[in-house]
Short mmCIF file of C-alpha atoms in Angstrom, two decimals:
data_model
loop_
_atom_site.label_atom_id
_atom_site.label_comp_id
_atom_site.label_asym_id
_atom_site.label_seq_id
_atom_site.Cartn_x
_atom_site.Cartn_y
_atom_site.Cartn_z
CA UNK A 1 -17.52 18.46 -3.54
CA UNK A 2 -17.50 14.77 -2.73
CA UNK A 3 -19.90 12.21 -4.10
CA UNK A 4 -20.79 9.46 -1.66
CA UNK A 5 -22.93 6.49 -2.62
CA UNK A 6 -24.87 4.37 -0.16
CA UNK A 7 -26.67 1.28 -1.44
CA UNK A 8 -29.29 -0.75 0.41
CA UNK A 9 -31.25 -3.41 -1.48
CA UNK A 10 -32.90 -1.64 -4.43
CA UNK A 11 -32.48 1.84 -2.99
CA UNK A 12 -29.53 3.95 -4.07
CA UNK A 13 -29.08 7.32 -2.42
CA UNK A 14 -26.47 9.78 -3.63
CA UNK A 15 -25.18 12.28 -1.10
CA UNK A 16 -23.53 15.48 -2.25
CA UNK A 17 -21.28 17.02 0.37
CA UNK A 18 -19.81 20.47 0.02
CA UNK A 19 -16.47 20.44 1.78
CA UNK A 20 -13.07 22.16 2.15
CA UNK A 21 -14.35 25.72 2.42
CA UNK A 22 -11.75 28.48 2.62
CA UNK A 23 -14.20 30.92 4.09
CA UNK A 24 -16.33 30.48 7.17
CA UNK A 25 -19.62 31.34 5.52
CA UNK A 26 -20.87 31.30 1.95
CA UNK A 27 -24.12 33.06 1.15
CA UNK A 28 -25.92 32.55 -2.09
CA UNK A 29 -26.24 36.16 -3.24
CA UNK A 30 -23.14 36.99 -5.25
CA UNK A 31 -20.74 34.55 -3.62
CA UNK A 32 -17.80 33.22 -5.61
CA UNK A 33 -15.58 30.38 -4.48
CA UNK A 34 -12.95 28.27 -6.23
CA UNK A 35 -11.70 26.11 -3.41
CA UNK A 36 -13.83 23.02 -3.77
CA UNK A 37 -13.17 19.98 -5.91
CA UNK A 38 -15.38 19.27 -8.90
CA UNK A 39 -18.41 17.08 -8.53
CA UNK A 40 -17.66 13.54 -9.61
CA UNK A 41 -19.58 12.09 -12.52
CA UNK A 42 -22.55 10.10 -11.32
CA UNK A 43 -24.60 7.45 -13.06
CA UNK A 44 -28.11 7.26 -11.65
CA UNK A 45 -29.80 3.88 -11.61
CA UNK A 46 -33.33 4.67 -12.65
CA UNK A 47 -36.29 3.17 -10.86
CA UNK A 48 -38.51 1.03 -13.07
CA UNK A 49 -41.26 3.69 -12.94
CA UNK A 50 -39.10 5.92 -15.07
CA UNK A 51 -38.30 5.66 -18.75
CA UNK A 52 -34.88 4.07 -18.27
CA UNK A 53 -34.57 0.41 -17.19
CA UNK A 54 -33.12 -0.33 -13.76
CA UNK A 55 -29.30 -0.24 -13.63
CA UNK A 56 -29.00 1.56 -16.98
CA UNK A 57 -26.69 4.57 -16.85
CA UNK A 58 -28.21 7.91 -17.67
CA UNK A 59 -25.49 9.99 -19.26
CA UNK A 60 -27.44 13.23 -18.91
CA UNK A 61 -28.21 12.83 -15.22
CA UNK A 62 -24.70 13.33 -13.83
CA UNK A 63 -24.71 17.05 -14.59
CA UNK A 64 -27.98 18.03 -12.96
CA UNK A 65 -26.52 18.76 -9.56
CA UNK A 66 -23.54 20.55 -11.09
CA UNK A 67 -25.88 22.69 -13.16
CA UNK A 68 -27.99 23.53 -10.12
CA UNK A 69 -24.98 24.41 -7.97
CA UNK A 70 -23.55 26.52 -10.79
CA UNK A 71 -26.79 28.46 -11.15
CA UNK A 72 -26.85 29.13 -7.42
CA UNK A 73 -23.22 30.25 -7.46
CA UNK A 74 -23.88 32.71 -10.24
CA UNK A 75 -27.29 33.93 -9.14
CA UNK A 76 -27.12 37.66 -9.77
CA UNK A 77 -30.57 38.33 -11.23
CA UNK A 78 -32.57 40.60 -8.94
CA UNK A 79 -36.18 41.67 -9.04
CA UNK A 80 -37.05 45.28 -9.87
CA UNK A 81 -36.95 46.29 -6.20
CA UNK A 82 -33.55 44.72 -5.59
CA UNK A 83 -35.01 42.73 -2.70
CA UNK A 84 -35.10 39.21 -4.15
CA UNK A 85 -32.71 36.93 -5.95
CA UNK A 86 -34.07 34.96 -8.91
CA UNK A 87 -32.72 31.74 -10.40
CA UNK A 88 -34.58 30.86 -13.59
CA UNK A 89 -35.18 27.43 -15.07
CA UNK A 90 -33.08 25.59 -12.50
CA UNK A 91 -33.12 22.36 -14.52
CA UNK A 92 -32.61 22.25 -18.24
CA UNK A 93 -35.94 21.52 -19.90
CA UNK A 94 -35.72 17.97 -21.21
CA UNK A 95 -38.23 18.02 -24.06
CA UNK A 96 -39.88 21.08 -25.53
CA UNK A 97 -40.68 19.54 -28.91
CA UNK A 98 -44.42 19.33 -28.16
CA UNK A 99 -44.68 23.02 -27.21
CA UNK A 100 -45.44 25.45 -30.04
CA UNK A 101 -45.02 29.21 -29.93
CA UNK A 102 -48.73 29.72 -30.62
CA UNK A 103 -49.54 27.58 -27.59
CA UNK A 104 -50.45 28.15 -23.95
CA UNK A 105 -48.23 27.61 -20.91
CA UNK A 106 -49.73 26.79 -17.53
CA UNK A 107 -48.30 29.25 -14.99
CA UNK A 108 -48.32 29.10 -11.20
CA UNK A 109 -46.35 29.87 -8.05
CA UNK A 110 -45.85 28.14 -4.72
CA UNK A 111 -43.82 27.74 -1.58
CA UNK A 112 -42.16 24.41 -0.83
CA UNK A 113 -45.25 23.42 1.19
CA UNK A 114 -47.29 22.71 -1.91
CA UNK A 115 -44.74 21.37 -4.37
CA UNK A 116 -46.47 17.98 -4.35
CA UNK A 117 -49.34 19.60 -6.27
CA UNK A 118 -47.06 19.82 -9.31
CA UNK A 119 -47.42 16.05 -9.76
CA UNK A 120 -51.15 16.25 -10.48
CA UNK A 121 -50.69 19.33 -12.64
CA UNK A 122 -48.14 17.59 -14.84
CA UNK A 123 -50.53 14.65 -15.26
CA UNK A 124 -53.51 16.85 -16.19
CA UNK A 125 -51.73 19.45 -18.39
CA UNK A 126 -49.89 17.98 -21.37
CA UNK A 127 -47.92 21.11 -22.33
CA UNK A 128 -45.34 23.45 -20.87
CA UNK A 129 -45.67 24.48 -17.21
CA UNK A 130 -43.81 27.39 -15.61
CA UNK A 131 -43.69 27.52 -11.80
CA UNK A 132 -41.96 29.99 -9.48
CA UNK A 133 -40.97 28.56 -6.10
CA UNK A 134 -40.44 30.82 -3.10
CA UNK A 135 -37.88 29.75 -0.55
CA UNK A 136 -35.72 31.23 2.21
CA UNK A 137 -32.76 30.34 4.36
CA UNK A 138 -34.34 27.76 6.69
CA UNK A 139 -36.39 26.27 3.86
CA UNK A 140 -33.73 26.09 1.16
CA UNK A 141 -32.47 22.56 1.87
CA UNK A 142 -35.94 21.05 1.78
CA UNK A 143 -36.84 22.95 -1.38
CA UNK A 144 -33.78 21.58 -3.17
CA UNK A 145 -34.46 18.04 -1.96
CA UNK A 146 -38.06 18.23 -3.10
CA UNK A 147 -37.33 19.74 -6.50
CA UNK A 148 -34.65 17.15 -7.23
CA UNK A 149 -36.98 14.36 -6.16
CA UNK A 150 -39.79 15.64 -8.38
CA UNK A 151 -37.49 16.18 -11.33
CA UNK A 152 -35.88 12.74 -11.18
CA UNK A 153 -38.85 10.61 -10.17
CA UNK A 154 -41.59 12.01 -12.40
CA UNK A 155 -40.84 12.00 -16.14
CA UNK A 156 -43.74 14.33 -16.99
CA UNK A 157 -42.36 16.91 -14.57
CA UNK A 158 -38.90 16.42 -16.03
CA UNK A 159 -40.24 16.90 -19.55
CA UNK A 160 -42.74 19.72 -19.00
CA UNK A 161 -42.03 21.84 -15.94
CA UNK A 162 -39.76 24.88 -15.76
CA UNK A 163 -38.95 25.71 -12.12
CA UNK A 164 -37.73 29.16 -11.05
CA UNK A 165 -36.42 29.95 -7.55
CA UNK A 166 -37.07 33.25 -5.77
CA UNK A 167 -35.67 34.07 -2.33
CA UNK A 168 -35.03 37.21 -0.24
CA UNK A 169 -31.71 38.88 -0.92
CA UNK A 170 -31.20 39.70 2.75
CA UNK A 171 -31.45 36.02 3.72
CA UNK A 172 -28.00 34.50 4.07
CA UNK A 173 -28.37 31.00 2.71
CA UNK A 174 -25.05 29.23 3.33
CA UNK A 175 -24.17 26.65 0.76
CA UNK A 176 -23.60 24.07 3.47
CA UNK A 177 -27.41 23.87 3.47
CA UNK A 178 -26.86 21.71 0.41
CA UNK A 179 -24.72 19.21 2.31
CA UNK A 180 -26.02 15.69 1.87
CA UNK A 181 -28.53 16.86 -0.66
CA UNK A 182 -29.75 13.69 -2.29
CA UNK A 183 -31.67 12.14 -5.10
CA UNK A 184 -33.36 8.92 -4.09
CA UNK A 185 -33.56 6.48 -6.98
CA UNK A 186 -36.27 4.47 -5.21
CA UNK A 187 -39.05 6.82 -6.21
CA UNK A 188 -41.63 4.95 -4.16
CA UNK A 189 -40.17 6.48 -0.99
CA UNK A 190 -42.13 9.57 -0.03
CA UNK A 191 -40.38 12.84 0.72
CA UNK A 192 -40.83 14.59 4.03
CA UNK A 193 -43.39 17.40 3.96
CA UNK A 194 -43.74 20.71 5.71
CA UNK A 195 -46.82 21.78 7.62
CA UNK A 196 -46.31 25.55 7.71
CA UNK A 197 -49.36 27.68 7.06
CA UNK A 198 -49.38 29.64 3.83
CA UNK A 199 -48.27 33.29 4.15
CA UNK A 200 -46.64 32.61 7.52
CA UNK A 201 -43.20 31.37 6.54
CA UNK A 202 -40.81 32.34 9.31
CA UNK A 203 -42.26 35.87 9.32
CA UNK A 204 -41.19 36.42 5.70
CA UNK A 205 -43.64 38.14 3.37
CA UNK A 206 -44.84 36.00 0.48
CA UNK A 207 -44.42 37.91 -2.84
CA UNK A 208 -47.26 36.45 -4.93
CA UNK A 209 -46.99 38.92 -7.77
CA UNK A 210 -43.23 38.77 -8.16
CA UNK A 211 -43.55 35.00 -8.39
CA UNK A 212 -46.32 35.23 -10.98
CA UNK A 213 -44.37 37.72 -13.09
CA UNK A 214 -41.22 35.61 -12.94
CA UNK A 215 -43.06 32.53 -14.15
CA UNK A 216 -44.74 34.48 -16.96
CA UNK A 217 -41.60 36.20 -18.22
CA UNK A 218 -39.85 32.94 -18.97
CA UNK A 219 -42.71 31.36 -20.91
CA UNK A 220 -41.95 30.67 -24.57
CA UNK A 221 -45.54 30.44 -25.76
CA UNK A 222 -47.85 33.20 -27.00
CA UNK A 223 -50.48 32.53 -24.32
CA UNK A 224 -50.32 31.99 -20.58
CA UNK A 225 -52.84 30.50 -18.17
CA UNK A 226 -52.28 31.64 -14.58
CA UNK A 227 -53.77 29.48 -11.83
CA UNK A 228 -53.20 28.61 -8.19
CA UNK A 229 -50.93 25.64 -7.59
CA UNK A 230 -53.69 23.59 -5.94
CA UNK A 231 -56.08 23.79 -8.89
CA UNK A 232 -56.59 21.49 -11.88
CA UNK A 233 -58.02 22.40 -15.31
CA UNK A 234 -60.29 20.16 -17.32
CA UNK A 235 -58.27 17.50 -19.04
CA UNK A 236 -58.26 18.56 -22.69
CA UNK A 237 -58.29 22.32 -22.23
CA UNK A 238 -54.90 22.95 -23.82
CA UNK A 239 -55.71 20.97 -26.96
CA UNK A 240 -59.13 22.57 -27.37
CA UNK A 241 -57.82 26.08 -26.69
CA UNK A 242 -55.05 25.72 -29.28
CA UNK A 243 -57.64 24.76 -31.89
CA UNK A 244 -60.04 27.52 -30.84
CA UNK A 245 -57.52 30.37 -30.78
CA UNK A 246 -56.43 29.73 -34.37
CA UNK A 247 -59.67 31.33 -35.56
CA UNK A 248 -60.20 33.84 -32.73
CA UNK A 249 -58.35 37.03 -33.64
CA UNK A 250 -58.93 39.61 -30.93
CA UNK A 251 -55.96 40.34 -28.70
CA UNK A 252 -58.02 42.57 -26.40
CA UNK A 253 -59.95 39.57 -25.05
CA UNK A 254 -58.82 37.49 -22.09
CA UNK A 255 -60.49 34.13 -21.73
CA UNK A 256 -62.10 33.56 -18.34
CA UNK A 257 -62.01 29.96 -17.12
CA UNK A 258 -64.80 29.41 -14.53
CA UNK A 259 -63.34 28.13 -11.27
CA UNK A 260 -64.89 25.76 -8.76
CA UNK A 261 -64.08 24.01 -5.50
CA UNK A 262 -64.73 20.35 -4.86
CA UNK A 263 -65.36 18.38 -1.68
CA UNK A 264 -62.31 16.51 -0.45
CA UNK A 265 -63.91 13.11 -1.03
CA UNK A 266 -65.24 13.94 -4.50
CA UNK A 267 -63.47 12.83 -7.66
CA UNK A 268 -61.99 15.65 -9.73
CA UNK A 269 -64.05 15.87 -12.95
CA UNK A 270 -62.24 15.68 -16.25
CA UNK A 271 -64.98 17.24 -18.38
CA UNK A 272 -68.02 19.52 -18.19
CA UNK A 273 -70.50 16.63 -17.97
CA UNK A 274 -68.87 15.24 -14.84
CA UNK A 275 -68.61 18.70 -13.32
CA UNK A 276 -72.30 19.49 -13.83
CA UNK A 277 -73.30 16.15 -12.31
CA UNK A 278 -71.19 16.79 -9.20
CA UNK A 279 -72.55 20.32 -9.02
CA UNK A 280 -76.13 19.00 -8.92
CA UNK A 281 -75.05 16.58 -6.18
CA UNK A 282 -73.57 19.53 -4.24
CA UNK A 283 -70.11 18.01 -4.35
CA UNK A 284 -68.89 21.04 -6.28
CA UNK A 285 -69.64 24.73 -5.93
CA UNK A 286 -68.28 27.99 -7.42
CA UNK A 287 -64.84 28.97 -6.17
CA UNK A 288 -64.73 31.18 -3.05
CA UNK A 289 -68.44 30.51 -2.52
CA UNK A 290 -68.08 31.01 1.25
CA UNK A 291 -64.92 33.12 1.38
CA UNK A 292 -65.68 35.88 -1.13
CA UNK A 293 -68.68 35.22 -3.35
CA UNK A 294 -68.47 38.62 -5.03
CA UNK A 295 -64.89 37.89 -6.13
CA UNK A 296 -66.20 35.42 -8.73
CA UNK A 297 -69.80 36.63 -9.18
CA UNK A 298 -69.29 38.43 -12.54
CA UNK A 299 -68.44 35.09 -14.17
CA UNK A 300 -72.20 34.38 -13.90
CA UNK A 301 -72.21 30.73 -12.93
CA UNK A 302 -75.96 30.39 -13.43
CA UNK A 303 -75.67 31.36 -17.07
CA UNK A 304 -72.65 29.08 -17.54
CA UNK A 305 -74.40 26.13 -15.90
CA UNK A 306 -77.30 26.21 -18.35
CA UNK A 307 -75.36 26.71 -21.56
CA UNK A 308 -76.17 24.25 -24.37
CA UNK A 309 -73.79 21.33 -24.52
CA UNK A 310 -70.81 22.72 -26.43
CA UNK A 311 -69.46 20.91 -29.47
CA UNK A 312 -66.22 22.87 -29.30
CA UNK A 313 -64.52 25.49 -27.16
CA UNK A 314 -65.67 29.06 -27.66
CA UNK A 315 -66.43 32.31 -25.85
CA UNK A 316 -69.97 31.86 -24.52
CA UNK A 317 -70.55 35.43 -23.34
CA UNK A 318 -68.75 38.55 -22.12
CA UNK A 319 -68.89 39.92 -18.58
CA UNK A 320 -68.22 43.26 -16.95
CA UNK A 321 -65.57 43.56 -14.28
CA UNK A 322 -66.65 44.84 -10.87
CA UNK A 323 -64.67 45.99 -7.84
CA UNK A 324 -63.71 42.62 -6.38
CA UNK A 325 -63.48 40.51 -9.53
CA UNK A 326 -60.48 38.17 -9.68
CA UNK A 327 -61.08 35.52 -12.35
CA UNK A 328 -58.59 32.99 -13.61
CA UNK A 329 -58.00 33.44 -17.32
CA UNK A 330 -55.89 32.68 -20.38
CA UNK A 331 -54.28 35.73 -21.98
CA UNK A 332 -51.66 36.80 -24.46
CA UNK A 333 -48.27 36.84 -22.79
CA UNK A 334 -47.88 40.61 -23.32
CA UNK A 335 -50.76 41.44 -20.95
CA UNK A 336 -50.12 43.92 -18.07
CA UNK A 337 -48.09 42.17 -15.40
CA UNK A 338 -48.85 42.10 -11.69
CA UNK A 339 -47.82 44.93 -9.37
CA UNK A 340 -45.08 43.43 -7.21
CA UNK A 341 -45.72 45.74 -4.26
CA UNK A 342 -48.69 43.56 -3.28
CA UNK A 343 -47.53 40.83 -0.90
CA UNK A 344 -49.25 38.44 1.44
CA UNK A 345 -53.07 38.34 1.38
CA UNK A 346 -55.34 40.74 -0.43
CA UNK A 347 -55.66 42.62 -3.74
CA UNK A 348 -52.72 40.94 -5.46
CA UNK A 349 -54.95 39.62 -8.28
CA UNK A 350 -57.75 42.17 -7.99
CA UNK A 351 -55.29 44.96 -8.74
CA UNK A 352 -54.08 43.28 -11.93
CA UNK A 353 -57.63 42.65 -13.20
CA UNK A 354 -58.37 46.30 -12.46
CA UNK A 355 -55.49 47.38 -14.70
CA UNK A 356 -56.58 44.96 -17.43
CA UNK A 357 -59.98 46.64 -17.46
CA UNK A 358 -58.60 50.17 -17.65
CA UNK A 359 -56.12 49.10 -20.34
CA UNK A 360 -59.06 48.08 -22.55
CA UNK A 361 -59.23 44.30 -22.16
CA UNK A 362 -62.55 42.48 -22.29
CA UNK A 363 -63.46 39.36 -20.33
CA UNK A 364 -64.92 36.49 -22.34
CA UNK A 365 -66.10 33.39 -20.47
CA UNK A 366 -65.20 30.07 -22.12
CA UNK A 367 -68.04 27.57 -22.50
CA UNK A 368 -66.15 24.29 -22.11
CA UNK A 369 -63.35 25.13 -19.70
CA UNK A 370 -63.06 25.04 -15.93
CA UNK A 371 -60.72 24.88 -12.95
CA UNK A 372 -61.19 22.79 -9.82
CA UNK A 373 -59.75 23.47 -6.38
CA UNK A 374 -59.58 20.33 -4.24
CA UNK A 375 -61.49 21.01 -1.04
CA UNK A 376 -64.07 23.60 -0.02
CA UNK A 377 -62.65 26.90 1.21
CA UNK A 378 -64.04 28.52 4.37
CA UNK A 379 -63.56 31.95 5.89
CA UNK A 380 -62.06 30.62 9.10
CA UNK A 381 -59.45 28.52 7.27
CA UNK A 382 -57.08 31.42 6.61
CA UNK A 383 -54.04 32.43 8.64
CA UNK A 384 -54.47 34.73 11.64
CA UNK A 385 -53.02 37.89 10.05
CA UNK A 386 -55.24 37.80 6.98
CA UNK A 387 -57.33 40.86 7.90
CA UNK A 388 -54.30 42.97 8.85
CA UNK A 389 -52.68 42.19 5.51
CA UNK A 390 -55.91 42.78 3.63
CA UNK A 391 -56.36 46.22 5.19
CA UNK A 392 -52.78 47.19 4.41
CA UNK A 393 -53.15 46.10 0.79
CA UNK A 394 -56.48 47.91 0.53
CA UNK A 395 -54.66 51.17 1.20
CA UNK A 396 -52.06 50.26 -1.41
CA UNK A 397 -54.84 49.46 -3.87
CA UNK A 398 -56.27 52.98 -3.52
CA UNK A 399 -52.84 54.39 -4.35
CA UNK A 400 -52.52 51.93 -7.24
CA UNK A 401 -55.81 53.12 -8.76
CA UNK A 402 -54.65 56.74 -8.64
CA UNK A 403 -51.47 55.72 -10.45
CA UNK A 404 -53.49 53.97 -13.16
CA UNK A 405 -55.29 57.21 -14.01
CA UNK A 406 -51.89 58.70 -14.81
CA UNK A 407 -50.70 55.60 -16.66
CA UNK A 408 -53.84 55.43 -18.85
CA UNK A 409 -54.94 59.08 -19.20
CA UNK A 410 -57.15 58.41 -22.22
CA UNK A 411 -59.03 55.45 -20.80
CA UNK A 412 -62.74 55.97 -20.32
CA UNK A 413 -62.97 53.00 -17.95
CA UNK A 414 -62.85 53.18 -14.18
CA UNK A 415 -61.61 50.75 -11.61
#
């Protein structure tokens, strides 16, 4: 590996070139090579937005690329099906001192398309965040560029976010895709972005549930809060939940966080008061209001809307699951994981909530907690194969329910 440095005014770009290969192709899964020279030490000049002054050497920064390359070289962790390679925690977590075991980690998953959403998440959530990132052979270079950019240029991401990579085992990803991989120390320069539609990445199936499970398994806290990458929680939810859960001792309860969607031009509320005001102004509505109203109906938004002003976080009321219910919730980390056979669109979360119900969990709605999705969702905004995928997963869901009867023979609950 050769380290080349190009300087122009206040912008310093470091290019990492992988050279002198002894084999014609090097694929990520299981490859082993010893014929390249070691990466030279590098001293990154931090942009003034970061914690280090400009031109000060960061002794810990020089090993980040070496660590990443080493993890890719030695990536031998496979998912349960043997179809995907998994690289966990691709950057060493910089500061975990503020995260306690009896705490809650924000958990999500994404493709490279939506990695920019991590910036807002790290600003809104002041604790640990675990995110699985799905990539593939034509996307790998961009994913690495983007992750390095986010990690170097945003201290809160560097301090809080654990990234995990997942990619298909049958995708040959040559290491020369990492040629001229760079970190740009002028963090004001925007990264290029992709415009691929979700679920339609080069014809490769998107494994939602594998990604969710991967992100959950590597959390160090007792509780996890699984959300979509393009959602934001109310600002002080982590702090209030940590105080609340100290006195709430019932491990069979999962804590439903009501979810909403906001108009593109509306400010994202930070608390319940702002949310209710925007709701009255019709700038906010319940999540999936147009797409699948029954998927969130059991949360009972009317009851939640007219709750007395809460003085502290608590369970306001309990709700019964129905066939299509797919709430977002906080749960103990040992909850039933997601069935990884569900890919693409349809039933990937419904199936897990179904199992939670049969396993004996109860759904308690929190009074002073919420999630916001930026932008209204509409039925015609989904990709063209949505219905085909939904029908296929519906058949799988029927099989899944039969399997649950065997898995929980003594349960009196149905799904």
